CSV table of N, CA and C in Angstrom, one decimal:
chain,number,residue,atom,x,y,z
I,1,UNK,N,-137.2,26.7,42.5
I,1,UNK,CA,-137.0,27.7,43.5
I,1,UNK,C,-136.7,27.0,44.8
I,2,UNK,N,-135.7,27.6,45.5
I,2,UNK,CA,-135.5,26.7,47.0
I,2,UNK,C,-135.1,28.2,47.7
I,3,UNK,N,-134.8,27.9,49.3
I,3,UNK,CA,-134.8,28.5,50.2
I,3,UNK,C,-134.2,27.8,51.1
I,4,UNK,N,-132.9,28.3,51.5
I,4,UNK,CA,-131.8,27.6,52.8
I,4,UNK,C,-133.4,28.0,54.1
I,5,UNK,N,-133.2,27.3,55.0
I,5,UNK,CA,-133.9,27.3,56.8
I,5,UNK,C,-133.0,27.2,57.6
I,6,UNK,N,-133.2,28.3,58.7
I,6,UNK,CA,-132.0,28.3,59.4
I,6,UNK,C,-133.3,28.1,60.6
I,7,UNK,N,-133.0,26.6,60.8
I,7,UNK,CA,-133.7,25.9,62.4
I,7,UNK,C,-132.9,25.7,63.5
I,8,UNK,N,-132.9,26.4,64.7
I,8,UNK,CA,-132.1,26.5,65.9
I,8,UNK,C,-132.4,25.3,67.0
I,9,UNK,N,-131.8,24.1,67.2
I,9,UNK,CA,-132.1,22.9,67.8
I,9,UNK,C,-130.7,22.9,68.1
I,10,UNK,N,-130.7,21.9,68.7
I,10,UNK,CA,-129.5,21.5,69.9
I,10,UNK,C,-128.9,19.9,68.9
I,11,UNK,N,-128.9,20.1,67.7
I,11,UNK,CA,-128.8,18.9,66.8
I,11,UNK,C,-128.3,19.5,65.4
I,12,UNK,N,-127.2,19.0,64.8
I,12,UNK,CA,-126.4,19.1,63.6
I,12,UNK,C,-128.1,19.4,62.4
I,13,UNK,N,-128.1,20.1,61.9
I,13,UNK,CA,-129.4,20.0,60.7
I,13,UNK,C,-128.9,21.0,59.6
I,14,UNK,N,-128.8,21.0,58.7
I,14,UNK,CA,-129.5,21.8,57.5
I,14,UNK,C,-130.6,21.2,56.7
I,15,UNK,N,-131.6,22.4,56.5
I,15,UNK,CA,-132.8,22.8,56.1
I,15,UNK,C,-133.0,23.4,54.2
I,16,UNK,N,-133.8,23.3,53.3
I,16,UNK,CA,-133.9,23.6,52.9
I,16,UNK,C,-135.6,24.0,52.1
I,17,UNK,N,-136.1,24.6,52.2
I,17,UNK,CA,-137.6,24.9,51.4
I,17,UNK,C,-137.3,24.7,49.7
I,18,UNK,N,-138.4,23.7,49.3
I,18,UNK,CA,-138.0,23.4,47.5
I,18,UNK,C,-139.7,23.8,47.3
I,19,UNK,N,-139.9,24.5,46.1
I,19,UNK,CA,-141.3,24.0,45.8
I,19,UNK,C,-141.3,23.4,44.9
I,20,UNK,N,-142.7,22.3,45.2
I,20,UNK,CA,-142.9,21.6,44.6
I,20,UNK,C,-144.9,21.2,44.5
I,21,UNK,N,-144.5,21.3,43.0
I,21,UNK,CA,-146.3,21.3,42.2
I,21,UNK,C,-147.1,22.4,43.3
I,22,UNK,N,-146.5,23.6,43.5
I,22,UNK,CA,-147.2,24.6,44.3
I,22,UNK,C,-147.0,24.5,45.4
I,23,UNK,N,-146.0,23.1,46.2
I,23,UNK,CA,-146.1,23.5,48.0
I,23,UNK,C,-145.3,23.9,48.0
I,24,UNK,N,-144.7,24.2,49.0
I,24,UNK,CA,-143.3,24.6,49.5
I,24,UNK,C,-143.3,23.5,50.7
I,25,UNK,N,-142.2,22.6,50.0
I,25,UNK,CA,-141.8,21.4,50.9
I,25,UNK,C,-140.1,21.4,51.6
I,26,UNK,N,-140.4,21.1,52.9
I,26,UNK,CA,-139.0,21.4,54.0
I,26,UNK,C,-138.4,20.0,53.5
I,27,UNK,N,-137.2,20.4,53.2
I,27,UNK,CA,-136.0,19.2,53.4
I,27,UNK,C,-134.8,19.3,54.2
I,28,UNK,N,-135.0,18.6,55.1
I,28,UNK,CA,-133.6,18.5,55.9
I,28,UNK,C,-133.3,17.5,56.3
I,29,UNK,N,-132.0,17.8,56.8
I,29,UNK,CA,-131.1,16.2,56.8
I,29,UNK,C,-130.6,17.0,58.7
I,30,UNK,N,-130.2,15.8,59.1
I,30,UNK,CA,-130.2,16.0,60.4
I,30,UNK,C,-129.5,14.3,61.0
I,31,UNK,N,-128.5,15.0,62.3
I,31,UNK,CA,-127.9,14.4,63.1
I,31,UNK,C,-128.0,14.4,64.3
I,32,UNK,N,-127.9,13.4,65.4
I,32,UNK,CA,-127.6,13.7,66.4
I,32,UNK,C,-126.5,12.3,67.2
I,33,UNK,N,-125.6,13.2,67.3
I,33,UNK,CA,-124.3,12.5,68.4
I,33,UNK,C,-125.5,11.0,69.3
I,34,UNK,N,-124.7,10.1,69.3
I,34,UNK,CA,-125.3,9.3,70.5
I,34,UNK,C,-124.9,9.8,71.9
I,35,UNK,N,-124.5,10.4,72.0
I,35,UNK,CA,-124.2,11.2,73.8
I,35,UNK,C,-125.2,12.2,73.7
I,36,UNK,N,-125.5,12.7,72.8
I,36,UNK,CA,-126.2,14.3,72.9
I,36,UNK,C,-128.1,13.6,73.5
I,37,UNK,N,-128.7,14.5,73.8
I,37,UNK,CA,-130.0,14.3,74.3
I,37,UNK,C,-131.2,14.5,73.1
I,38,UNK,N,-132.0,13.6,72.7
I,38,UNK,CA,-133.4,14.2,72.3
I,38,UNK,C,-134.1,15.0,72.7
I,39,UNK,N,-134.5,16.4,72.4
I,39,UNK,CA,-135.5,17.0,73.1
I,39,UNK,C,-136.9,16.8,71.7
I,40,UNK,N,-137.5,16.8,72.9
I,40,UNK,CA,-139.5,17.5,72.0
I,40,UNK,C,-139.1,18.5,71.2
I,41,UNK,N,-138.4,19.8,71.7
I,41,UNK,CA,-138.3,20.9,71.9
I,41,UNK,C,-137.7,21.0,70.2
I,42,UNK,N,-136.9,19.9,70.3
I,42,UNK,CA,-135.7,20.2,68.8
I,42,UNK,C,-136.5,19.1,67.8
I,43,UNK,N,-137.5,18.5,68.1
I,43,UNK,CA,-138.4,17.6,66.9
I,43,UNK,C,-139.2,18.7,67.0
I,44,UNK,N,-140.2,19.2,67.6
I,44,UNK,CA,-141.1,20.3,67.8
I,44,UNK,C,-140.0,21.3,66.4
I,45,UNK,N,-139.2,22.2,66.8
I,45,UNK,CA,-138.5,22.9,65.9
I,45,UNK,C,-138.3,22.3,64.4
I,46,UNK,N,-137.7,21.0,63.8
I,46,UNK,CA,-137.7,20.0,63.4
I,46,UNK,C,-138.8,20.4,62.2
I,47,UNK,N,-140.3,20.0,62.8
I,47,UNK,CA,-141.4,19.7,62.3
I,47,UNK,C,-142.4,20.9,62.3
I,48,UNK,N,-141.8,22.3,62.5
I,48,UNK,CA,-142.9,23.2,62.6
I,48,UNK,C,-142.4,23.6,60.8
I,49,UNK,N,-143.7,23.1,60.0
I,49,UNK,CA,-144.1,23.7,58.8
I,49,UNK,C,-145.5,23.4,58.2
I,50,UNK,N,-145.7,24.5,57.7
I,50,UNK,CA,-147.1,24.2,57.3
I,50,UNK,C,-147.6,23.5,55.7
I,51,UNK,N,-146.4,22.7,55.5
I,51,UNK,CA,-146.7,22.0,54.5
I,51,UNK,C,-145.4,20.5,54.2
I,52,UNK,N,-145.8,19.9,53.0
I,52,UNK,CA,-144.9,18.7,53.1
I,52,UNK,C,-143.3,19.0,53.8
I,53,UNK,N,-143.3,17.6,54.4
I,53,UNK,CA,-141.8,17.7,54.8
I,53,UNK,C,-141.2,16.3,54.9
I,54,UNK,N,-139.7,16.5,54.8
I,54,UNK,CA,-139.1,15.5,54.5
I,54,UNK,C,-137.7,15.7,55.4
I,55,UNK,N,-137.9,15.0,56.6
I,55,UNK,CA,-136.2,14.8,57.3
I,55,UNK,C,-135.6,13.3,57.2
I,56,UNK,N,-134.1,13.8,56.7
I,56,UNK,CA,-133.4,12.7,56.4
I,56,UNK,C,-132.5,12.3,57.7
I,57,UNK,N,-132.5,11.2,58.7
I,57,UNK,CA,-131.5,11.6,60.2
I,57,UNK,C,-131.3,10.2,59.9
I,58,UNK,N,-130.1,10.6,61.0
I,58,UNK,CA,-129.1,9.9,61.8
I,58,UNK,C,-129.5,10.5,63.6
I,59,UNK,N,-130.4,10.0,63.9
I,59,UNK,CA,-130.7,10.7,65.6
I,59,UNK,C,-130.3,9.9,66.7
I,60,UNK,N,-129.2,8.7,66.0
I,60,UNK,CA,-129.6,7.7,67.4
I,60,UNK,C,-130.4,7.2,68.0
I,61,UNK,N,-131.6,7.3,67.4
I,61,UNK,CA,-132.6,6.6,67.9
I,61,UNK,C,-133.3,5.5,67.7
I,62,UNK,N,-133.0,4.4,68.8
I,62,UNK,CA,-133.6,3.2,67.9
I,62,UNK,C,-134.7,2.9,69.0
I,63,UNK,N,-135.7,2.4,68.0
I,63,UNK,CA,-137.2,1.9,68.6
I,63,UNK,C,-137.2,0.7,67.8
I,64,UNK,N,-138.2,-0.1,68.2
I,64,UNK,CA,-138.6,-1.3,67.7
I,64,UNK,C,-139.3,-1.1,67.5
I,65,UNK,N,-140.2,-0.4,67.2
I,65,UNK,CA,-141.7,0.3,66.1
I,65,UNK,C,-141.0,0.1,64.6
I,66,UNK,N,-139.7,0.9,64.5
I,66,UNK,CA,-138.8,1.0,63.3
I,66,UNK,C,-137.8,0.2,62.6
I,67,UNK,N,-138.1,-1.0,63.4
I,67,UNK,CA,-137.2,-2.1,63.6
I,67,UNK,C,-135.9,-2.2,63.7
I,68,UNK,N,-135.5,-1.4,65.2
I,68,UNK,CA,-133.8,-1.5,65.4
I,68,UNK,C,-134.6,-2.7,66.5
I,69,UNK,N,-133.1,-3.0,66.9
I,69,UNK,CA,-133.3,-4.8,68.1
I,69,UNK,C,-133.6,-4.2,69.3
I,70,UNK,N,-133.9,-2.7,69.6
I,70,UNK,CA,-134.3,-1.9,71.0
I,70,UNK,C,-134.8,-1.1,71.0
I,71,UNK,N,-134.8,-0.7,72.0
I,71,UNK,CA,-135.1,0.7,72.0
I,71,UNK,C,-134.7,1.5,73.2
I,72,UNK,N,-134.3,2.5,72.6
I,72,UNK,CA,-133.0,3.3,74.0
I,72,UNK,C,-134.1,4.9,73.8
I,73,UNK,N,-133.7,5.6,74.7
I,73,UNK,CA,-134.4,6.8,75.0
I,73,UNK,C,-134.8,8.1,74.4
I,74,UNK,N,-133.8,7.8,73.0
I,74,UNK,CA,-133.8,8.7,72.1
I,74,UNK,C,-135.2,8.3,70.9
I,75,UNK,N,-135.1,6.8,71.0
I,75,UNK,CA,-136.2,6.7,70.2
I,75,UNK,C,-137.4,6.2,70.7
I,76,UNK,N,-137.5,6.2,72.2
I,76,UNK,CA,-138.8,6.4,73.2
I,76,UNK,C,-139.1,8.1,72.7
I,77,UNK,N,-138.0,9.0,72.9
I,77,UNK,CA,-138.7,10.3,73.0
I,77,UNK,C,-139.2,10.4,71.5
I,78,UNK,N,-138.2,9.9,70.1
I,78,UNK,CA,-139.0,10.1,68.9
I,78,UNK,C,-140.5,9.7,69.0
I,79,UNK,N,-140.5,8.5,69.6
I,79,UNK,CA,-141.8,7.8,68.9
I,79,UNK,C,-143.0,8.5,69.9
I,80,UNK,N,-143.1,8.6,70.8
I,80,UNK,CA,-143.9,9.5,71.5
I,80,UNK,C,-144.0,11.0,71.0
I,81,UNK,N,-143.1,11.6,70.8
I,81,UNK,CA,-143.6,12.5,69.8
I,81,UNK,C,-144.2,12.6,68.3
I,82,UNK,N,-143.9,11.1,68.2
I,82,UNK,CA,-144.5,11.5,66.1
I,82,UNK,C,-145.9,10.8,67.1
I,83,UNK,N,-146.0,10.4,67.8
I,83,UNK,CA,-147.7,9.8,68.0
I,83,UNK,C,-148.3,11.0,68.4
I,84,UNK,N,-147.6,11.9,69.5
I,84,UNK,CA,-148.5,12.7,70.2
I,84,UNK,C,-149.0,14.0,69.4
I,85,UNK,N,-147.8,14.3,68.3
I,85,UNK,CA,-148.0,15.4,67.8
I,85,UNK,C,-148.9,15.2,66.5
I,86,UNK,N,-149.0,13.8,66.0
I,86,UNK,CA,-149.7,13.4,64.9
I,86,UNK,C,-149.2,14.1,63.8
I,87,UNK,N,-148.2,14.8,63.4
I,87,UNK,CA,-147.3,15.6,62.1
I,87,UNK,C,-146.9,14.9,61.2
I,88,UNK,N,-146.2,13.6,61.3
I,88,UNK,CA,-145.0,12.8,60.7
I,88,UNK,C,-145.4,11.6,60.9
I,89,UNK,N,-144.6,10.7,60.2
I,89,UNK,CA,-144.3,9.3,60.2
I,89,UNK,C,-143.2,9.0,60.3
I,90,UNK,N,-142.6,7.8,61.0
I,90,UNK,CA,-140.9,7.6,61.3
I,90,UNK,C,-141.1,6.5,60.0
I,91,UNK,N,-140.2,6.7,59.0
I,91,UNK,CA,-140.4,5.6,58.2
I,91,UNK,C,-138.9,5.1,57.9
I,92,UNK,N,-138.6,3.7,58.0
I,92,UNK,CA,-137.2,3.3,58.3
I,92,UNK,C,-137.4,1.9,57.3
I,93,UNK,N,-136.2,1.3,56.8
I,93,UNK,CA,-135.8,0.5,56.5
I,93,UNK,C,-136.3,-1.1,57.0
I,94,UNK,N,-136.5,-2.2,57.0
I,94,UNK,CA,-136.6,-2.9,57.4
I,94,UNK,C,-135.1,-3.8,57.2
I,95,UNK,N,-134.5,-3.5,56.9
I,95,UNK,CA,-133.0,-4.0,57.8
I,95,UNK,C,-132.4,-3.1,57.8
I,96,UNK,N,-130.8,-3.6,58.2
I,96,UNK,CA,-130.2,-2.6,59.5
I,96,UNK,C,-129.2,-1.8,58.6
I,97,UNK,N,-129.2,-0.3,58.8
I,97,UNK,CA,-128.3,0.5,58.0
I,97,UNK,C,-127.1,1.3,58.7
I,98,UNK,N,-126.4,0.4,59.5
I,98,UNK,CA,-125.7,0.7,60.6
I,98,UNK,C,-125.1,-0.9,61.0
I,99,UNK,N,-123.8,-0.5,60.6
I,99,UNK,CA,-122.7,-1.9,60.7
I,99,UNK,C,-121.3,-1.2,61.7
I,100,UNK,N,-120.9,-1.7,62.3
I,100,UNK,CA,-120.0,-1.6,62.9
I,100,UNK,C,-118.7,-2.2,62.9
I,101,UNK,N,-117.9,-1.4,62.7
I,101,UNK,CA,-116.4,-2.4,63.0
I,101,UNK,C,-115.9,-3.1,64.0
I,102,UNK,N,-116.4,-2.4,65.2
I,102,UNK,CA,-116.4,-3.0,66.7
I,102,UNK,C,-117.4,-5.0,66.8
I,103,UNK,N,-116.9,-5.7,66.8
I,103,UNK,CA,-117.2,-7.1,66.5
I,103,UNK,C,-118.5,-7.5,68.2
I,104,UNK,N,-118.4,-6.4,68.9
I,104,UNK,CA,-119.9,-6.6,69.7
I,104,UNK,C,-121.2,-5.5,70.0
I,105,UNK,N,-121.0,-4.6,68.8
I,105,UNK,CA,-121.9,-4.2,68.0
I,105,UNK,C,-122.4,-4.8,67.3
I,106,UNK,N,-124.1,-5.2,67.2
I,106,UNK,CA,-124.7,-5.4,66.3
I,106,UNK,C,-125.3,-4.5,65.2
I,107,UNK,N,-125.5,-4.6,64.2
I,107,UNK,CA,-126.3,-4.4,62.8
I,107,UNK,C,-127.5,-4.0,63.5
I,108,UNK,N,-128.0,-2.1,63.2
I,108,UNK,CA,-128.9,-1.9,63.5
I,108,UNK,C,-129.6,-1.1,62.8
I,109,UNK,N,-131.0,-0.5,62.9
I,109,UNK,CA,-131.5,0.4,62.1
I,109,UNK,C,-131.3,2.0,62.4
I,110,UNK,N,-130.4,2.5,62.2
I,110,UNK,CA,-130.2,4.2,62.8
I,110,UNK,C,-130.5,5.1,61.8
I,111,UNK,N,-130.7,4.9,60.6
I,111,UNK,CA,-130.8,6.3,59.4
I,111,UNK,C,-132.2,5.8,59.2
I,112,UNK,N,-133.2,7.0,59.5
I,112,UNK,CA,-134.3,7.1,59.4
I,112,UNK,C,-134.9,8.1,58.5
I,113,UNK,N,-136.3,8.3,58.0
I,113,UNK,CA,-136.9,9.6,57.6
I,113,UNK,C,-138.7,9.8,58.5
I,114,UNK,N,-138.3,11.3,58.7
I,114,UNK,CA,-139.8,11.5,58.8
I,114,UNK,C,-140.2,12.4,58.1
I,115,UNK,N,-141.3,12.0,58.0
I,115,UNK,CA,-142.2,12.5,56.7
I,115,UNK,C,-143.6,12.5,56.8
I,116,UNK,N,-144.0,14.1,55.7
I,116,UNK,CA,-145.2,14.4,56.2
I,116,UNK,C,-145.8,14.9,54.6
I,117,UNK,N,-145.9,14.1,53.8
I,117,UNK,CA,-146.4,14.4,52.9
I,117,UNK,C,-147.8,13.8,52.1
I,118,UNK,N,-148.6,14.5,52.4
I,118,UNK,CA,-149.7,14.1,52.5
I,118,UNK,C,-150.7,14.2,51.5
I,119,UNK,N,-150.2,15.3,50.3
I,119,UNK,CA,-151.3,15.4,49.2
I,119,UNK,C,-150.2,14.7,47.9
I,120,UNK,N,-149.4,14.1,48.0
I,120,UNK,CA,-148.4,13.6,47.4
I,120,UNK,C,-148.7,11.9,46.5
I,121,UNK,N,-148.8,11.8,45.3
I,121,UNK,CA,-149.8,10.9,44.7
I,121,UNK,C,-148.3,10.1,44.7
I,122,UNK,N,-148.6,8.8,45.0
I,122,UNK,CA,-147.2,8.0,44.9
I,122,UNK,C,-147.4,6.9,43.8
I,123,UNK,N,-148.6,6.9,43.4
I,123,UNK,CA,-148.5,5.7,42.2
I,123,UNK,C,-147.6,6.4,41.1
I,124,UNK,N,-146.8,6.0,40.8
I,124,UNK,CA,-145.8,5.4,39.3
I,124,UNK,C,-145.8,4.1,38.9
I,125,UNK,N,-145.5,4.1,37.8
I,125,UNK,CA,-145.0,2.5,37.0
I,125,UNK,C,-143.7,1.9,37.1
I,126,UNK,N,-143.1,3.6,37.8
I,126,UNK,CA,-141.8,3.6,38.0
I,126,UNK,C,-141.0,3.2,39.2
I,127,UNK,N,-139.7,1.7,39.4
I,127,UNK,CA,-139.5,1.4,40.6
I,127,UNK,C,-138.5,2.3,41.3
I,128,UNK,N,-138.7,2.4,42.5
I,128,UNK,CA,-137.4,2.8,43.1
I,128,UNK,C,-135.9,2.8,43.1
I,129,UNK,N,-135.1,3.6,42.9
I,129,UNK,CA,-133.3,3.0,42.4
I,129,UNK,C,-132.9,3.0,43.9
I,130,UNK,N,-132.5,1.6,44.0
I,130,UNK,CA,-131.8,1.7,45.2
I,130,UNK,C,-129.8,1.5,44.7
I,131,UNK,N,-129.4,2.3,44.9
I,131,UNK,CA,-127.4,2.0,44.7
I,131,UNK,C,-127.1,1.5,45.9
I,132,UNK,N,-126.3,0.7,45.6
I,132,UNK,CA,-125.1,0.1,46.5
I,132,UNK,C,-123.8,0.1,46.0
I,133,UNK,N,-122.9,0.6,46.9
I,133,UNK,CA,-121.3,0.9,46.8
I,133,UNK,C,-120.6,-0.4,47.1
């Protein structure tokens, strides 16, 4: 059983509600332009559910909590929000998933997830499939 969410933020997103083993868990994938602004306002929106959730982004946001090589304003305002609001966890890659054609761009971390799943048993025997193209 799933459910489209129609979340009103100032940021590219579709939402979806899946249940799962009885929760009803939020999945969305989410964008934001590097020119466009962070607000609280659109993580607040983002993150209001009362059970597991899972956002898949591209926000522009790099912090060095999450290991990009900076941190620029969009991921000062993430990271102060996943602390203040205590909801989520920014959970990211440990190398950089963001290459550039431009030869003075560096290799950074920009596709991130936050996630709030919290009655969710993760022991398996089973490893993770990672693909590469």
């Amino acid at each position: 059983m799933h459910n489209h969410v129609n979340i009103l933020t100032e940021l590219d997103s579709t939402s979806a509600q899946i249940k799962i083993e009885n929760e009803i868990t939020q999945v969305t994938a989410v964008y934001k332009s590097p020119s466009a602004t962070l607000n609280s306002s659109d993580l607040d929106a983002l993150t209001n559910h009362n059970g597991p959730l899972i956002i898949g982004s591209d926000l522009n946001a790099k912090h060095t909590d999450w290991h990009s090589l900076c941190s620029n304003k969009s991921g000062k305002t993430l990271a102060q929000h996943a602390e203040s609001s205590n909801r989520y966890s920014v959970v990211a890659s440990d190398s950089p998933t963001y290459f550039s054609y431009v030869p003075t761009h560096h290799p950074d971390v920009l596709d991130i997830f936050l996630l709030d799943t919290p009655n969710w048993n993760y022991s398996d025997h089973h490893q993770p499939l990672r693909p590469f193209f």
